[in-house]
Amino acid sequence: MKISVCSNRPILSSCGLKDLDYQVDTYVGCEHYCYYCYALAQAETDWSKEILVHKDIVKQLSGEIDKVSPQPIYMGYHTDPYQPCEVQYRQTRKVLELLKEKGFSASILTKSDLVVRDIDILKEMKSAVVSVSVAFNDNRIRKLFEANTIATEKRIEALRQLKKAGVKTGALICPVIPYITDTFHLIDMVEPYTEVIWIYGLSINDRSGQNWLNVRKILSSHFPDLVEQIEPTLFSKDHMYWRQLGDGLRALKQNRQLDLEIHL
Ligand code: SF4
């Protein structure tokens, strides 16, 4: 993997998520290389070959956050803050140290267990939240769709350790790929270690987009009997598959009194 320094650009940017006004991408590009990633279309490098880092992330971000009041900052919007190069470059840890020093908090989304390295900082923040995303309980299938992520069980173990340390946790079951993702099994796996579970269907709007071309290629090679079922389901949010899944999830939410956020 080639690591290069990116051109000078703002690090703190606005974030449209609920209760989160700002976000920070600690890298440009993502080694996890999920073939369904919506950010692939916005990549300025080939994510499988080159990741960009900021020249001096602490110095620059320090100047930028001094202009806003202390609040939770989201990390994990366009890139995974705990992708493999974080072991060496520690951009995310440096940002967390800065946020803590300035009285900010962090809301993190990752597919990696490297986040447990930073429990010491996270548990000292006022309201840090770490969410882990999972989509495949079968790791053979995961490898097809996420070229360079770690096993689902390791991510759930990270959730367990975070919860044990007193850090608030969440889980994203995302993306639900129709007829492939076993959503209910994944809920059972994460439920003991999370306070809230968000569920998102695979969101692809454009049949000419790189993420759909990637996903279709995987489906054609490995699930040839399912392609004709999956494609119309993905491009129709009114499809019976989504309605039935939504009904089942709402029933589960009520029966088990789960904090399930359903976005199919
Ligand atoms: S971990 Fe997230 S940002 Fe990285 S490639 Fe996968 S979906 Fe995209």
mmCIF file of C-alpha atoms and ligand atoms in Angstrom:
data_model
loop_
_atom_site.group_PDB
_atom_site.id
_atom_site.type_symbol
_atom_site.label_atom_id
_atom_site.label_comp_id
_atom_site.label_asym_id
_atom_site.label_seq_id
_atom_site.Cartn_x
_atom_site.Cartn_y
_atom_site.Cartn_z
ATOM 1 C CA MET A 1 0.000 0.000 0.000
ATOM 2 C CA LYS A 2 1.382 3.398 -0.992
ATOM 3 C CA ILE A 3 0.894 6.185 1.571
ATOM 4 C CA SER A 4 1.152 9.775 0.297
ATOM 5 C CA VAL A 5 0.613 13.203 1.827
ATOM 6 C CA CYS A 6 -2.588 14.837 0.587
ATOM 7 C CA SER A 7 -2.868 18.395 -0.679
ATOM 8 C CA ASN A 8 -3.814 21.006 1.883
ATOM 9 C CA ARG A 9 -7.567 20.890 2.586
ATOM 10 C CA PRO A 10 -9.915 21.475 5.548
ATOM 11 C CA ILE A 11 -10.012 18.517 7.944
ATOM 12 C CA LEU A 12 -13.096 19.471 9.949
ATOM 13 C CA SER A 13 -16.194 19.387 7.747
ATOM 14 C CA SER A 14 -19.936 19.545 8.281
ATOM 15 C CA CYS A 15 -21.815 16.340 9.043
ATOM 16 C CA GLY A 16 -25.477 15.773 8.313
ATOM 17 C CA LEU A 17 -26.016 13.037 10.897
ATOM 18 C CA LYS A 18 -28.448 13.496 13.788
ATOM 19 C CA ASP A 19 -26.877 15.390 16.723
ATOM 20 C CA LEU A 20 -23.516 15.543 14.918
ATOM 21 C CA ASP A 21 -22.587 18.830 13.257
ATOM 22 C CA TYR A 22 -18.982 18.050 12.341
ATOM 23 C CA GLN A 23 -16.912 15.141 11.107
ATOM 24 C CA VAL A 24 -13.248 14.367 10.536
ATOM 25 C CA ASP A 25 -11.792 11.905 8.031
ATOM 26 C CA THR A 26 -8.404 10.944 9.385
ATOM 27 C CA TYR A 27 -7.398 9.471 6.003
ATOM 28 C CA VAL A 28 -8.381 10.003 2.384
ATOM 29 C CA GLY A 29 -9.154 6.597 0.951
ATOM 30 C CA CYS A 30 -9.811 3.328 2.724
ATOM 31 C CA GLU A 31 -7.786 0.145 2.655
ATOM 32 C CA HIS A 32 -10.759 -1.950 3.689
ATOM 33 C CA TYR A 33 -11.858 -1.791 0.089
ATOM 34 C CA CYS A 34 -15.493 -2.823 0.396
ATOM 35 C CA TYR A 35 -16.748 -3.297 -3.125
ATOM 36 C CA TYR A 36 -20.156 -1.803 -2.277
ATOM 37 C CA CYS A 37 -18.659 1.393 -0.760
ATOM 38 C CA TYR A 38 -20.569 4.508 -1.837
ATOM 39 C CA ALA A 39 -17.436 6.610 -1.376
ATOM 40 C CA LEU A 40 -15.623 4.712 -4.138
ATOM 41 C CA ALA A 41 -17.179 7.080 -6.643
ATOM 42 C CA GLN A 42 -15.653 10.044 -4.805
ATOM 43 C CA ALA A 43 -12.170 8.559 -4.460
ATOM 44 C CA GLU A 44 -9.325 10.581 -5.845
ATOM 45 C CA THR A 45 -6.916 7.655 -5.713
ATOM 46 C CA ASP A 46 -7.264 3.943 -6.348
ATOM 47 C CA TRP A 47 -8.184 2.925 -2.815
ATOM 48 C CA SER A 48 -6.676 -0.497 -3.218
ATOM 49 C CA LYS A 49 -3.263 1.026 -3.887
ATOM 50 C CA GLU A 50 -2.895 4.463 -2.301
ATOM 51 C CA ILE A 51 -4.050 6.169 0.910
ATOM 52 C CA LEU A 52 -3.529 9.860 1.605
ATOM 53 C CA VAL A 53 -2.599 11.263 5.024
ATOM 54 C CA HIS A 54 -2.660 14.850 6.244
ATOM 55 C CA LYS A 55 0.722 16.552 6.605
ATOM 56 C CA ASP A 56 0.246 17.581 10.241
ATOM 57 C CA ILE A 57 -3.263 16.580 11.257
ATOM 58 C CA VAL A 58 -2.952 17.781 14.864
ATOM 59 C CA LYS A 59 -1.632 21.237 14.066
ATOM 60 C CA GLN A 60 -4.188 21.898 11.346
ATOM 61 C CA LEU A 61 -7.195 20.412 13.142
ATOM 62 C CA SER A 62 -6.308 22.251 16.314
ATOM 63 C CA GLY A 63 -6.710 25.564 14.472
ATOM 64 C CA GLU A 64 -10.000 24.445 12.936
ATOM 65 C CA ILE A 65 -11.743 23.135 16.053
ATOM 66 C CA ASP A 66 -10.792 26.212 18.052
ATOM 67 C CA LYS A 67 -13.497 27.974 15.998
ATOM 68 C CA VAL A 68 -16.328 25.704 17.251
ATOM 69 C CA SER A 69 -17.626 24.819 20.701
ATOM 70 C CA PRO A 70 -16.738 21.442 22.272
ATOM 71 C CA GLN A 71 -19.077 18.707 20.992
ATOM 72 C CA PRO A 72 -18.966 15.131 19.639
ATOM 73 C CA ILE A 73 -17.069 14.836 16.336
ATOM 74 C CA TYR A 74 -18.000 12.010 13.960
ATOM 75 C CA MET A 75 -15.220 9.813 12.533
ATOM 76 C CA GLY A 76 -15.966 7.192 9.901
ATOM 77 C CA TYR A 77 -17.933 9.035 7.226
ATOM 78 C CA HIS A 78 -15.887 8.597 4.035
ATOM 79 C CA THR A 79 -13.131 6.363 5.354
ATOM 80 C CA ASP A 80 -12.499 3.942 8.205
ATOM 81 C CA PRO A 81 -10.509 5.648 10.996
ATOM 82 C CA TYR A 82 -9.078 2.249 12.033
ATOM 83 C CA GLN A 83 -8.036 0.874 8.650
ATOM 84 C CA PRO A 84 -4.746 -1.095 8.697
ATOM 85 C CA CYS A 85 -2.396 1.896 8.122
ATOM 86 C CA GLU A 86 -3.623 3.403 11.432
ATOM 87 C CA VAL A 87 -1.359 0.909 13.223
ATOM 88 C CA GLN A 88 1.645 2.794 11.856
ATOM 89 C CA TYR A 89 0.347 6.322 11.169
ATOM 90 C CA ARG A 90 -1.828 6.806 14.301
ATOM 91 C CA GLN A 91 -3.728 9.711 12.741
ATOM 92 C CA THR A 92 -6.935 8.691 14.513
ATOM 93 C CA ARG A 93 -5.278 8.318 17.904
ATOM 94 C CA LYS A 94 -3.634 11.733 17.522
ATOM 95 C CA VAL A 95 -7.023 13.280 16.683
ATOM 96 C CA LEU A 96 -8.652 11.610 19.705
ATOM 97 C CA GLU A 97 -5.898 12.942 21.969
ATOM 98 C CA LEU A 98 -6.480 16.428 20.588
ATOM 99 C CA LEU A 99 -10.269 16.182 20.949
ATOM 100 C CA LYS A 100 -9.958 15.016 24.545
ATOM 101 C CA GLU A 101 -7.495 17.779 25.392
ATOM 102 C CA LYS A 102 -9.876 20.417 23.971
ATOM 103 C CA GLY A 103 -12.959 19.020 25.749
ATOM 104 C CA PHE A 104 -14.548 17.431 22.644
ATOM 105 C CA SER A 105 -15.896 13.927 22.332
ATOM 106 C CA ALA A 106 -16.006 11.423 19.455
ATOM 107 C CA SER A 107 -18.585 9.284 17.717
ATOM 108 C CA ILE A 108 -16.754 6.583 15.779
ATOM 109 C CA LEU A 109 -17.825 4.072 13.145
ATOM 110 C CA THR A 110 -15.417 1.290 12.199
ATOM 111 C CA LYS A 111 -15.093 -2.216 10.835
ATOM 112 C CA SER A 112 -11.877 -2.837 12.779
ATOM 113 C CA ASP A 113 -10.997 -4.054 16.259
ATOM 114 C CA LEU A 114 -8.010 -1.686 16.377
ATOM 115 C CA VAL A 115 -10.343 0.770 18.100
ATOM 116 C CA VAL A 116 -9.794 -1.106 21.404
ATOM 117 C CA ARG A 117 -6.246 0.282 21.414
ATOM 118 C CA ASP A 118 -7.786 3.713 22.141
ATOM 119 C CA ILE A 119 -10.125 2.690 24.963
ATOM 120 C CA ASP A 120 -7.897 4.607 27.381
ATOM 121 C CA ILE A 121 -8.767 7.887 25.635
ATOM 122 C CA LEU A 122 -12.382 7.058 24.781
ATOM 123 C CA LYS A 123 -13.379 6.221 28.326
ATOM 124 C CA GLU A 124 -12.075 9.561 29.531
ATOM 125 C CA MET A 125 -14.210 11.509 27.052
ATOM 126 C CA LYS A 126 -17.548 12.709 28.345
ATOM 127 C CA SER A 127 -19.795 10.915 25.860
ATOM 128 C CA ALA A 128 -17.753 8.876 23.380
ATOM 129 C CA VAL A 129 -19.677 6.380 21.262
ATOM 130 C CA VAL A 130 -18.135 3.600 19.186
ATOM 131 C CA SER A 131 -20.218 1.767 16.617
ATOM 132 C CA VAL A 132 -19.051 -1.270 14.721
ATOM 133 C CA SER A 133 -20.565 -2.299 11.420
ATOM 134 C CA VAL A 134 -21.152 -5.898 10.339
ATOM 135 C CA ALA A 135 -22.975 -7.366 7.369
ATOM 136 C CA PHE A 136 -21.931 -10.998 7.031
ATOM 137 C CA ASN A 137 -21.943 -13.778 9.594
ATOM 138 C CA ASP A 138 -20.332 -16.067 6.994
ATOM 139 C CA ASN A 139 -16.730 -14.879 6.678
ATOM 140 C CA ARG A 140 -16.255 -16.617 3.343
ATOM 141 C CA ILE A 141 -18.978 -14.365 1.917
ATOM 142 C CA ARG A 142 -17.605 -11.317 3.766
ATOM 143 C CA LYS A 143 -14.284 -11.720 1.968
ATOM 144 C CA LEU A 144 -16.077 -11.559 -1.366
ATOM 145 C CA PHE A 145 -17.678 -8.185 -0.620
ATOM 146 C CA GLU A 146 -15.074 -6.606 1.698
ATOM 147 C CA ALA A 147 -11.619 -7.322 0.347
ATOM 148 C CA ASN A 148 -9.580 -6.281 3.353
ATOM 149 C CA THR A 149 -11.690 -6.265 6.520
ATOM 150 C CA ILE A 150 -11.381 -8.430 9.619
ATOM 151 C CA ALA A 151 -13.741 -11.233 10.642
ATOM 152 C CA THR A 152 -17.160 -10.323 12.019
ATOM 153 C CA GLU A 153 -16.420 -12.157 15.292
ATOM 154 C CA LYS A 154 -13.360 -9.955 15.926
ATOM 155 C CA ARG A 155 -15.434 -6.804 15.462
ATOM 156 C CA ILE A 156 -18.015 -8.100 17.935
ATOM 157 C CA GLU A 157 -15.253 -8.941 20.397
ATOM 158 C CA ALA A 158 -14.148 -5.289 20.109
ATOM 159 C CA LEU A 159 -17.694 -4.218 20.989
ATOM 160 C CA ARG A 160 -17.590 -6.511 24.010
ATOM 161 C CA GLN A 161 -14.338 -4.976 25.248
ATOM 162 C CA LEU A 162 -15.561 -1.423 24.678
ATOM 163 C CA LYS A 163 -18.775 -2.086 26.570
ATOM 164 C CA LYS A 164 -16.857 -3.732 29.400
ATOM 165 C CA ALA A 165 -14.636 -0.640 29.625
ATOM 166 C CA GLY A 166 -17.702 1.574 29.970
ATOM 167 C CA VAL A 167 -17.663 3.089 26.462
ATOM 168 C CA LYS A 168 -21.097 3.532 24.903
ATOM 169 C CA THR A 169 -21.501 1.171 21.931
ATOM 170 C CA GLY A 170 -23.691 0.729 18.881
ATOM 171 C CA ALA A 171 -23.826 -1.695 15.978
ATOM 172 C CA LEU A 172 -24.678 -1.127 12.352
ATOM 173 C CA ILE A 173 -25.949 -4.047 10.363
ATOM 174 C CA CYS A 174 -24.970 -2.585 7.043
ATOM 175 C CA PRO A 175 -25.350 -3.129 4.196
ATOM 176 C CA VAL A 176 -28.168 -5.659 4.198
ATOM 177 C CA ILE A 177 -27.770 -7.435 0.849
ATOM 178 C CA PRO A 178 -31.109 -9.065 -0.020
ATOM 179 C CA TYR A 179 -31.156 -12.864 0.193
ATOM 180 C CA ILE A 180 -27.523 -12.890 1.410
ATOM 181 C CA THR A 181 -27.313 -10.962 4.694
ATOM 182 C CA ASP A 182 -28.818 -12.893 7.609
ATOM 183 C CA THR A 183 -30.038 -9.816 9.474
ATOM 184 C CA PHE A 184 -31.700 -11.648 12.355
ATOM 185 C CA HIS A 185 -28.650 -13.801 13.046
ATOM 186 C CA LEU A 186 -26.435 -10.708 13.113
ATOM 187 C CA ILE A 187 -28.815 -9.009 15.560
ATOM 188 C CA ASP A 188 -28.456 -12.004 17.875
ATOM 189 C CA MET A 189 -24.652 -11.756 17.608
ATOM 190 C CA VAL A 190 -24.359 -8.041 18.451
ATOM 191 C CA GLU A 191 -27.295 -7.597 20.820
ATOM 192 C CA PRO A 192 -25.451 -8.475 24.064
ATOM 193 C CA TYR A 193 -22.818 -5.777 23.469
ATOM 194 C CA THR A 194 -24.736 -2.795 22.107
ATOM 195 C CA GLU A 195 -27.264 -0.286 23.300
ATOM 196 C CA VAL A 196 -28.613 0.470 19.836
ATOM 197 C CA ILE A 197 -28.623 -1.397 16.532
ATOM 198 C CA TRP A 198 -29.061 0.423 13.228
ATOM 199 C CA ILE A 199 -30.073 -1.576 10.167
ATOM 200 C CA TYR A 200 -29.456 -0.226 6.674
ATOM 201 C CA GLY A 201 -30.195 -1.876 3.340
ATOM 202 C CA LEU A 202 -27.582 -1.722 0.610
ATOM 203 C CA SER A 203 -28.067 1.669 -0.986
ATOM 204 C CA ILE A 204 -27.176 1.828 -4.661
ATOM 205 C CA ASN A 205 -29.122 4.205 -6.874
ATOM 206 C CA ASP A 206 -27.194 4.119 -10.090
ATOM 207 C CA ARG A 207 -26.785 1.041 -12.250
ATOM 208 C CA SER A 208 -23.721 2.611 -13.869
ATOM 209 C CA GLY A 209 -22.007 3.339 -10.501
ATOM 210 C CA GLN A 210 -18.728 1.568 -9.710
ATOM 211 C CA ASN A 211 -20.160 0.024 -6.534
ATOM 212 C CA TRP A 212 -23.048 -1.615 -8.409
ATOM 213 C CA LEU A 213 -20.706 -2.837 -11.179
ATOM 214 C CA ASN A 214 -18.506 -4.393 -8.462
ATOM 215 C CA VAL A 215 -21.421 -5.978 -6.597
ATOM 216 C CA ARG A 216 -22.996 -7.309 -9.776
ATOM 217 C CA LYS A 217 -19.713 -8.925 -10.767
ATOM 218 C CA ILE A 218 -19.474 -10.687 -7.378
ATOM 219 C CA LEU A 219 -23.094 -11.825 -7.581
ATOM 220 C CA SER A 220 -22.671 -13.123 -11.130
ATOM 221 C CA SER A 221 -19.555 -15.103 -10.200
ATOM 222 C CA HIS A 222 -20.607 -16.468 -6.802
ATOM 223 C CA PHE A 223 -24.417 -16.259 -6.637
ATOM 224 C CA PRO A 224 -25.508 -16.771 -10.254
ATOM 225 C CA ASP A 225 -28.879 -18.159 -9.182
ATOM 226 C CA LEU A 226 -29.648 -15.085 -7.064
ATOM 227 C CA VAL A 227 -28.692 -12.214 -9.391
ATOM 228 C CA GLU A 228 -32.089 -12.019 -11.053
ATOM 229 C CA GLN A 229 -33.759 -11.843 -7.612
ATOM 230 C CA ILE A 230 -31.333 -9.423 -5.997
ATOM 231 C CA GLU A 231 -31.087 -6.789 -8.729
ATOM 232 C CA PRO A 232 -34.792 -5.769 -8.850
ATOM 233 C CA THR A 233 -34.950 -5.886 -5.033
ATOM 234 C CA LEU A 234 -32.024 -3.502 -4.676
ATOM 235 C CA PHE A 235 -33.458 -0.972 -7.068
ATOM 236 C CA SER A 236 -36.981 -1.001 -5.607
ATOM 237 C CA LYS A 237 -37.402 0.071 -2.010
ATOM 238 C CA ASP A 238 -41.075 -1.035 -2.248
ATOM 239 C CA HIS A 239 -40.066 -4.596 -3.017
ATOM 240 C CA MET A 240 -41.802 -7.325 -0.980
ATOM 241 C CA TYR A 241 -38.394 -8.403 0.420
ATOM 242 C CA TRP A 242 -37.927 -5.065 2.205
ATOM 243 C CA ARG A 243 -41.533 -4.970 3.414
ATOM 244 C CA GLN A 244 -41.308 -8.455 4.900
ATOM 245 C CA LEU A 245 -37.922 -7.774 6.469
ATOM 246 C CA GLY A 246 -39.205 -4.492 7.931
ATOM 247 C CA ASP A 247 -42.270 -6.224 9.377
ATOM 248 C CA GLY A 248 -40.120 -8.944 10.950
ATOM 249 C CA LEU A 249 -37.728 -6.399 12.440
ATOM 250 C CA ARG A 250 -40.507 -4.264 13.897
ATOM 251 C CA ALA A 251 -42.026 -7.368 15.498
ATOM 252 C CA LEU A 252 -38.633 -8.324 16.961
ATOM 253 C CA LYS A 253 -38.108 -4.795 18.245
ATOM 254 C CA GLN A 254 -41.400 -4.932 20.083
ATOM 255 C CA ASN A 255 -41.074 -8.485 21.390
ATOM 256 C CA ARG A 256 -37.545 -8.070 22.713
ATOM 257 C CA GLN A 257 -37.798 -4.358 23.535
ATOM 258 C CA LEU A 258 -34.717 -3.701 21.399
ATOM 259 C CA ASP A 259 -33.475 -0.270 20.397
ATOM 260 C CA LEU A 260 -33.571 -1.028 16.660
ATOM 261 C CA GLU A 261 -33.291 1.798 14.122
ATOM 262 C CA ILE A 262 -34.601 0.421 10.830
ATOM 263 C CA HIS A 263 -33.573 2.115 7.560
ATOM 264 C CA LEU A 264 -34.376 -0.253 4.711
HETATM 265 S S1 SF4 B 1 -14.770 0.477 5.570
HETATM 266 FE FE1 SF4 B 1 -16.334 1.968 5.009
HETATM 267 S S2 SF4 B 1 -15.217 3.627 3.994
HETATM 268 FE FE2 SF4 B 1 -13.869 1.835 4.038
HETATM 269 S S3 SF4 B 1 -14.181 0.863 2.043
HETATM 270 FE FE3 SF4 B 1 -15.548 -0.116 3.559
HETATM 271 S S4 SF4 B 1 -17.508 0.975 3.370
HETATM 272 FE FE4 SF4 B 1 -15.921 2.256 2.373
#
